[in-house]
Coordinates of N, CA and C in Angstrom, one line a residue:
M26 N 10.0 14.0 -9.4 CA 8.8 14.4 -8.6 C 9.1 13.9 -7.2
Q27 N 8.8 14.7 -6.2 CA 8.8 14.3 -4.8 C 7.7 13.3 -4.5
P28 N 8.0 12.4 -3.6 CA 6.9 11.5 -3.2 C 5.8 12.1 -2.4
Y29 N 6.0 13.4 -2.0 CA 5.0 14.1 -1.2 C 5.1 15.6 -1.5
E30 N 4.0 16.3 -1.1 CA 3.9 17.7 -1.2 C 4.0 18.3 0.2
V31 N 4.5 19.5 0.4 CA 4.6 20.1 1.7 C 3.6 21.3 1.7
T32 N 2.9 21.4 2.8 CA 2.0 22.6 3.0 C 2.0 23.0 4.5
S33 N 1.5 24.2 4.7 CA 1.4 24.7 6.1 C 0.0 24.4 6.6
P34 N -0.2 24.4 8.0 CA -1.5 24.2 8.5 C -2.5 25.2 8.0
T35 N -2.1 26.5 7.8 CA -3.0 27.5 7.3 C -3.5 27.2 6.0
D36 N -2.6 26.8 5.1 CA -3.0 26.4 3.7 C -3.8 25.2 3.7
A37 N -3.5 24.2 4.5 CA -4.2 22.9 4.6 C -5.6 23.2 5.1
R38 N -5.8 24.1 6.0 CA -7.1 24.4 6.6 C -7.9 25.2 5.5
K39 N -7.3 26.1 4.8 CA -8.0 26.9 3.8 C -8.6 26.0 2.7
D40 N -7.9 25.0 2.2 CA -8.3 24.2 1.1 C -8.4 22.7 1.6
F41 N -9.0 22.5 2.8 CA -9.0 21.2 3.4 C -9.7 20.2 2.5
F42 N -10.9 20.4 2.0 CA -11.6 19.4 1.3 C -11.0 19.2 -0.1
T43 N -10.4 20.2 -0.7 CA -9.6 20.0 -1.9 C -8.4 19.1 -1.6
L44 N -7.7 19.4 -0.5 CA -6.6 18.6 -0.1 C -7.0 17.1 0.1
L45 N -8.1 16.9 0.8 CA -8.6 15.5 1.0 C -8.8 14.8 -0.3
E46 N -9.4 15.5 -1.3 CA -9.7 14.9 -2.6 C -8.4 14.5 -3.3
K47 N -7.4 15.4 -3.3 CA -6.1 15.1 -3.9 C -5.4 13.8 -3.3
V48 N -5.5 13.8 -2.0 CA -4.9 12.6 -1.2 C -5.7 11.4 -1.6
A49 N -7.0 11.4 -1.6 CA -7.8 10.2 -1.8 C -7.8 9.8 -3.3
Q50 N -7.9 10.7 -4.2 CA -8.1 10.4 -5.6 C -6.7 10.1 -6.3
N51 N -5.7 10.9 -6.0 CA -4.4 10.9 -6.6 C -3.4 10.1 -5.8
H52 N -3.7 9.7 -4.7 CA -2.8 9.0 -3.8 C -1.5 9.9 -3.5
Q53 N -1.8 11.2 -3.4 CA -0.7 12.2 -3.1 C -0.6 12.3 -1.6
V54 N 0.6 12.2 -1.1 CA 0.9 12.4 0.3 C 1.2 13.9 0.6
Y55 N 0.7 14.4 1.6 CA 1.0 15.8 2.0 C 1.6 15.8 3.4
I56 N 2.7 16.5 3.5 CA 3.3 16.8 4.8 C 2.9 18.2 5.3
I57 N 2.3 18.2 6.5 CA 1.9 19.5 7.0 C 2.9 19.9 8.0
N58 N 3.7 21.0 7.7 CA 4.7 21.5 8.5 C 4.1 22.2 9.7
R59 N 4.6 21.8 10.9 CA 4.1 22.5 12.1 C 5.3 23.2 12.7
R60 N 5.1 24.4 13.1 CA 6.1 25.3 13.7 C 6.6 24.8 15.0
D61 N 5.7 24.3 15.9 CA 6.1 24.0 17.2 C 5.9 22.5 17.6
G62 N 6.0 21.7 16.6 CA 5.8 20.2 16.8 C 6.2 19.4 15.6
E63 N 6.2 18.1 15.8 CA 6.5 17.3 14.7 C 5.6 17.4 13.5
N64 N 6.1 17.4 12.3 CA 5.3 17.5 11.1 C 4.3 16.3 11.0
V65 N 3.2 16.5 10.3 CA 2.2 15.4 10.2 C 2.0 15.1 8.8
A66 N 1.8 13.8 8.5 CA 1.6 13.4 7.1 C 0.1 13.1 6.9
L67 N -0.4 13.5 5.8 CA -1.8 13.2 5.4 C -1.7 12.2 4.2
I68 N -2.2 11.0 4.4 CA -2.1 9.9 3.5 C -3.4 9.2 3.4
A69 N -3.7 8.7 2.2 CA -4.9 7.9 2.0 C -4.8 6.6 2.8
E70 N -6.0 6.2 3.3 CA -6.0 5.0 4.2 C -5.5 3.8 3.4
S71 N -5.9 3.6 2.2 CA -5.4 2.5 1.4 C -3.9 2.4 1.2
D72 N -3.3 3.6 1.0 CA -1.8 3.7 0.9 C -1.2 3.4 2.3
L73 N -1.8 3.8 3.4 CA -1.2 3.5 4.7 C -1.3 2.0 5.0
R74 N -2.4 1.4 4.6 CA -2.6 0.0 4.8 C -1.5 -0.8 4.0
S75 N -1.3 -0.4 2.8 CA -0.3 -1.0 1.9 C 1.1 -0.9 2.5
L76 N 1.4 0.3 3.0 CA 2.7 0.5 3.6 C 2.9 -0.4 4.8
V77 N 1.9 -0.4 5.7 CA 2.0 -1.2 6.9 C 2.1 -2.7 6.6
E78 N 1.4 -3.2 5.6 CA 1.5 -4.6 5.2 C 2.9 -4.9 4.6
S79 N 3.4 -4.0 3.8 CA 4.8 -4.2 3.2 C 5.8 -4.2 4.3
V80 N 5.7 -3.3 5.3 CA 6.7 -3.3 6.4 C 6.5 -4.7 7.2
Y81 N 5.3 -5.1 7.4 CA 5.1 -6.4 8.1 C 5.7 -7.5 7.4
L82 N 5.5 -7.6 6.1 CA 6.1 -8.7 5.3 C 7.6 -8.7 5.2
L83 N 8.2 -7.5 5.2 CA 9.6 -7.4 5.0 C 10.4 -7.3 6.3
R84 N 9.7 -7.3 7.4 CA 10.5 -7.1 8.7 C 11.4 -8.3 9.0
S85 N 11.0 -9.4 8.6 CA 11.8 -10.6 8.8 C 12.8 -10.7 7.6
P86 N 14.1 -10.7 7.8 CA 15.0 -10.8 6.6 C 14.8 -12.1 5.8
K87 N 14.5 -13.2 6.5 CA 14.3 -14.5 5.8 C 13.0 -14.4 4.9
N88 N 11.9 -13.8 5.4 CA 10.7 -13.7 4.6 C 11.0 -12.7 3.5
A89 N 11.7 -11.6 3.7 CA 12.0 -10.6 2.7 C 12.8 -11.3 1.6
N90 N 13.8 -12.1 1.9 CA 14.6 -12.7 0.9 C 13.7 -13.7 0.1
R91 N 12.8 -14.4 0.7 CA 11.9 -15.3 0.0 C 11.1 -14.5 -1.0
L92 N 10.5 -13.4 -0.5 CA 9.7 -12.6 -1.4 C 10.5 -12.0 -2.6
F93 N 11.7 -11.5 -2.3 CA 12.5 -11.0 -3.4 C 12.9 -12.1 -4.4
D94 N 13.2 -13.3 -3.9 CA 13.6 -14.4 -4.8 C 12.4 -14.8 -5.6
A95 N 11.2 -14.8 -5.1 CA 10.0 -15.1 -5.8 C 9.7 -14.1 -6.9
I96 N 10.0 -12.8 -6.6 CA 9.8 -11.7 -7.6 C 10.8 -12.0 -8.8
E97 N 12.0 -12.3 -8.4 CA 13.0 -12.5 -9.5 C 12.7 -13.7 -10.3
E98 N 12.2 -14.8 -9.7 CA 11.8 -16.0 -10.4 C 10.6 -15.6 -11.4
S99 N 9.7 -14.8 -10.9 CA 8.6 -14.5 -11.8 C 9.0 -13.6 -13.0
K100 N 10.0 -12.8 -12.8 CA 10.5 -12.0 -13.9 C 11.3 -12.8 -14.9
T101 N 11.9 -13.9 -14.5 CA 12.7 -14.7 -15.4 C 11.8 -15.7 -16.1
G102 N 10.6 -15.8 -15.7 CA 9.7 -16.8 -16.4 C 9.7 -18.2 -15.8
K103 N 10.5 -18.4 -14.7 CA 10.6 -19.7 -14.1 C 9.2 -20.1 -13.4
I104 N 8.4 -19.1 -13.1 CA 7.1 -19.4 -12.4 C 6.0 -19.1 -13.4
K105 N 5.2 -20.1 -13.6 CA 4.0 -19.9 -14.5 C 2.9 -19.1 -13.8
P106 N 2.3 -18.1 -14.4 CA 1.2 -17.4 -13.7 C 0.1 -18.3 -13.4
Q107 N -0.6 -18.2 -12.3 CA -1.8 -19.0 -12.0 C -2.9 -18.1 -11.5
T108 N -4.1 -18.6 -11.7 CA -5.3 -17.9 -11.2 C -5.4 -18.4 -9.7
V109 N -6.2 -17.7 -9.0 CA -6.5 -18.0 -7.6 C -7.1 -19.4 -7.5
A110 N -8.0 -19.7 -8.5 CA -8.7 -21.0 -8.5 C -7.6 -22.1 -8.8
E111 N -6.7 -21.9 -9.7 CA -5.7 -22.9 -10.0 C -4.8 -23.1 -8.8
L112 N -4.4 -22.1 -8.1 CA -3.6 -22.2 -6.9 C -4.3 -22.9 -5.8
Q113 N -5.6 -22.6 -5.6 CA -6.3 -23.3 -4.6 C -6.4 -24.8 -4.9
Q114 N -6.6 -25.1 -6.1 CA -6.7 -26.5 -6.5 C -5.4 -27.2 -6.3
E115 N -4.3 -26.6 -6.7 CA -2.9 -27.1 -6.5 C -2.6 -27.4 -5.0
L116 N -3.1 -26.5 -4.2 CA -2.8 -26.6 -2.7 C -3.9 -27.4 -2.0
G117 N -4.9 -27.8 -2.7 CA -6.0 -28.6 -2.1 C -6.9 -27.8 -1.1
I118 N -7.0 -26.5 -1.5 CA -7.8 -25.6 -0.6 C -9.2 -25.5 -1.3
E119 N -10.2 -25.8 -0.6 CA -11.6 -25.7 -1.1 C -12.0 -24.2 -1.0
Q120 N -12.6 -23.7 -2.0 CA -13.1 -22.4 -2.0 C -14.5 -22.4 -1.4
E121 N -14.8 -21.6 -0.4 CA -16.1 -21.5 0.3 C -17.0 -20.8 -0.7
E122 N -18.2 -21.3 -0.8 CA -19.2 -20.7 -1.7 C -19.8 -19.5 -0.9
K123 N -20.0 -18.4 -1.5 CA -20.7 -17.3 -0.9 C -22.2 -17.6 -0.7
K124 N -22.7 -17.4 0.5 CA -24.1 -17.6 0.7 C -24.8 -16.3 0.4
E125 N -25.9 -16.4 -0.3 CA -26.7 -15.2 -0.6 C -27.6 -15.0 0.6
A126 N -27.8 -13.7 0.9 CA -28.6 -13.3 2.1 C -30.1 -13.2 1.7

């Protein structure tokens, strides 16, 4: 399966709201081919935010290596899974209580 679907501006316009639902609900990316300009991608905001965050985290080779090493360690069982509360306690971070309005 391709990571994206390709459509024309005419078809995108004709079924615009259906297209938006597919993008939002199924996380399907659509490339809209433009005859006289650069093609445009239609992508869910959450997917775009995830991509931008991944690029940010991986842009430094040193940080990327640390992340990949941590993933490998977690796969081999060297690292014990922790809850957020356990990690906060281990690091000495106090969790702020949510104030009710």
